């Protein structure tokens, strides 16, 4: 039996307002972010990704504050191995997990940041991902073992026991470790040490190929953990009708074009995953049924590079097809963030808690025969 799907949102952890065009909550404050977290609880979401990066509020502190103000909200806390030492992080996360009743999720980020601002440095890609692998493996040991001694190329501890100990909750022995990255080096780390591999919004064939490759890598590299799970981080633009959704999507892109112009192809992000998204526009402005690639040409980055556009039924149908490939973790968002938490929670999520895509399409076919 496949794992049930989980649905998270995104909370903009930014001091300045206007993130991805969101002008509804420009004043950054705990009250503002708490409204987002409470709305997520009220409208069917499991929790939210909280982003990280130098120049933002500290992600872990924000997550701890929101967890204290909510009852079921689960923060997916983005953290960087160079910003944290493994034992410091393992202790902080274990503490928050215990006081929150097991609500912590972790997203390990190895992408670019202003490393010098907090005294970090890293070498080439091989060095960066070797360090990330050590970090993940050591943190997991600190959560599940006592008196841990580890002498790696990047991190060392001696006789280390994290207190409090994490309480096992069924099959969940510790917070899940989510991880992204599309390079060969990143995929080797995911295949052996991540709990969940997150993909950006690529077409179905690309995601399917990557899932198959990661499963092969897990076997070839003798993964010694439970099977790797898969997630999708994407923008979902949902409206009452297909026509209204596309009209609004095109209007948003027109506004982006006025503000940013076409992305300079020579200044593209070097990250392999982001490059893959930017390259999609060469295949067409709309891929699969409703994957809109135009935002990437006008300044959309990360999860804002491609959008799934349509009515709730349209977008649910597309997400079910990703689910049929093996995606069980969904991190969705659109702006303005707070109203969209409500709209998509009330209209999109109920459609995603029914039969998988194949069964839905078979039922649809039967209804139109005879």
Coordinates of N, CA and C in Angstrom, one line a residue, residues 11-18 24-36 50 56-59 61-63 65-66:
X11 N 5.7 29.4 3.8 CA 5.5 30.7 4.5 C 6.7 31.6 4.2
X12 N 6.5 32.8 3.7 CA 7.6 33.7 3.2 C 8.3 34.3 4.4
X13 N 9.5 33.8 4.7 CA 10.3 34.2 5.8 C 11.2 35.4 5.4
X14 N 10.5 36.5 5.2 CA 11.2 37.7 4.6 C 10.9 38.9 5.4
X15 N 11.9 39.7 5.8 CA 11.6 41.0 6.5 C 10.9 42.0 5.5
X16 N 11.3 42.0 4.3 CA 10.7 42.9 3.3 C 9.4 42.2 2.7
X17 N 8.4 42.9 2.6 CA 7.2 42.4 1.9 C 7.3 42.3 0.4
X18 N 6.3 41.8 -0.2 CA 6.3 41.8 -1.7 C 7.0 40.5 -2.3
X24 N -0.1 41.6 0.2 CA -1.2 41.6 1.1 C -0.7 41.6 2.6
X25 N 0.5 41.2 2.9 CA 1.0 41.1 4.2 C 2.4 41.7 4.3
X26 N 2.6 43.0 3.9 CA 3.9 43.5 3.8 C 4.7 43.6 5.2
X27 N 3.9 43.7 6.3 CA 4.6 43.9 7.6 C 5.0 42.6 8.1
X28 N 6.3 42.3 8.2 CA 6.8 41.1 8.7 C 6.7 41.1 10.2
X29 N 6.0 40.2 10.8 CA 5.9 40.2 12.3 C 5.5 38.8 12.7
X30 N 5.6 38.4 13.9 CA 5.2 37.1 14.4 C 3.7 37.0 14.3
X31 N 2.9 38.1 14.4 CA 1.5 38.1 14.3 C 1.1 37.7 12.9
X32 N 1.8 38.3 11.9 CA 1.5 38.1 10.5 C 1.7 36.6 10.2
X33 N 2.9 36.1 10.5 CA 3.2 34.7 10.2 C 2.4 33.7 11.0
X34 N 1.9 34.1 12.2 CA 1.0 33.2 12.9 C -0.3 33.1 12.2
X35 N -0.8 34.2 11.6 CA -2.0 34.2 10.9 C -1.9 33.1 9.7
X36 N -0.8 33.1 9.1 CA -0.5 32.1 8.0 C -0.6 30.7 8.6
X50 N 9.5 26.7 5.5 CA 10.0 28.0 5.9 C 11.4 28.1 5.4
X56 N 17.7 36.8 5.9 CA 16.4 36.5 6.4 C 16.4 36.4 7.9
X57 N 15.2 36.4 8.5 CA 15.1 36.0 9.9 C 15.6 34.6 10.1
X58 N 16.1 34.3 11.2 CA 16.6 32.9 11.5 C 15.4 32.0 11.4
X59 N 15.6 31.0 10.5 CA 14.5 30.1 10.2 C 14.1 29.2 11.4
X61 N 14.4 29.8 14.6 CA 13.7 30.6 15.6 C 12.2 30.9 15.2
X62 N 12.0 31.3 13.9 CA 10.7 31.5 13.4 C 9.8 30.2 13.5
X63 N 10.4 29.1 13.2 CA 9.7 27.8 13.2 C 9.3 27.5 14.7
X65 N 8.8 29.6 17.2 CA 7.8 30.5 17.6 C 6.4 30.1 17.0
X66 N 6.4 29.8 15.8 CA 5.1 29.4 15.2 C 4.6 28.1 15.7

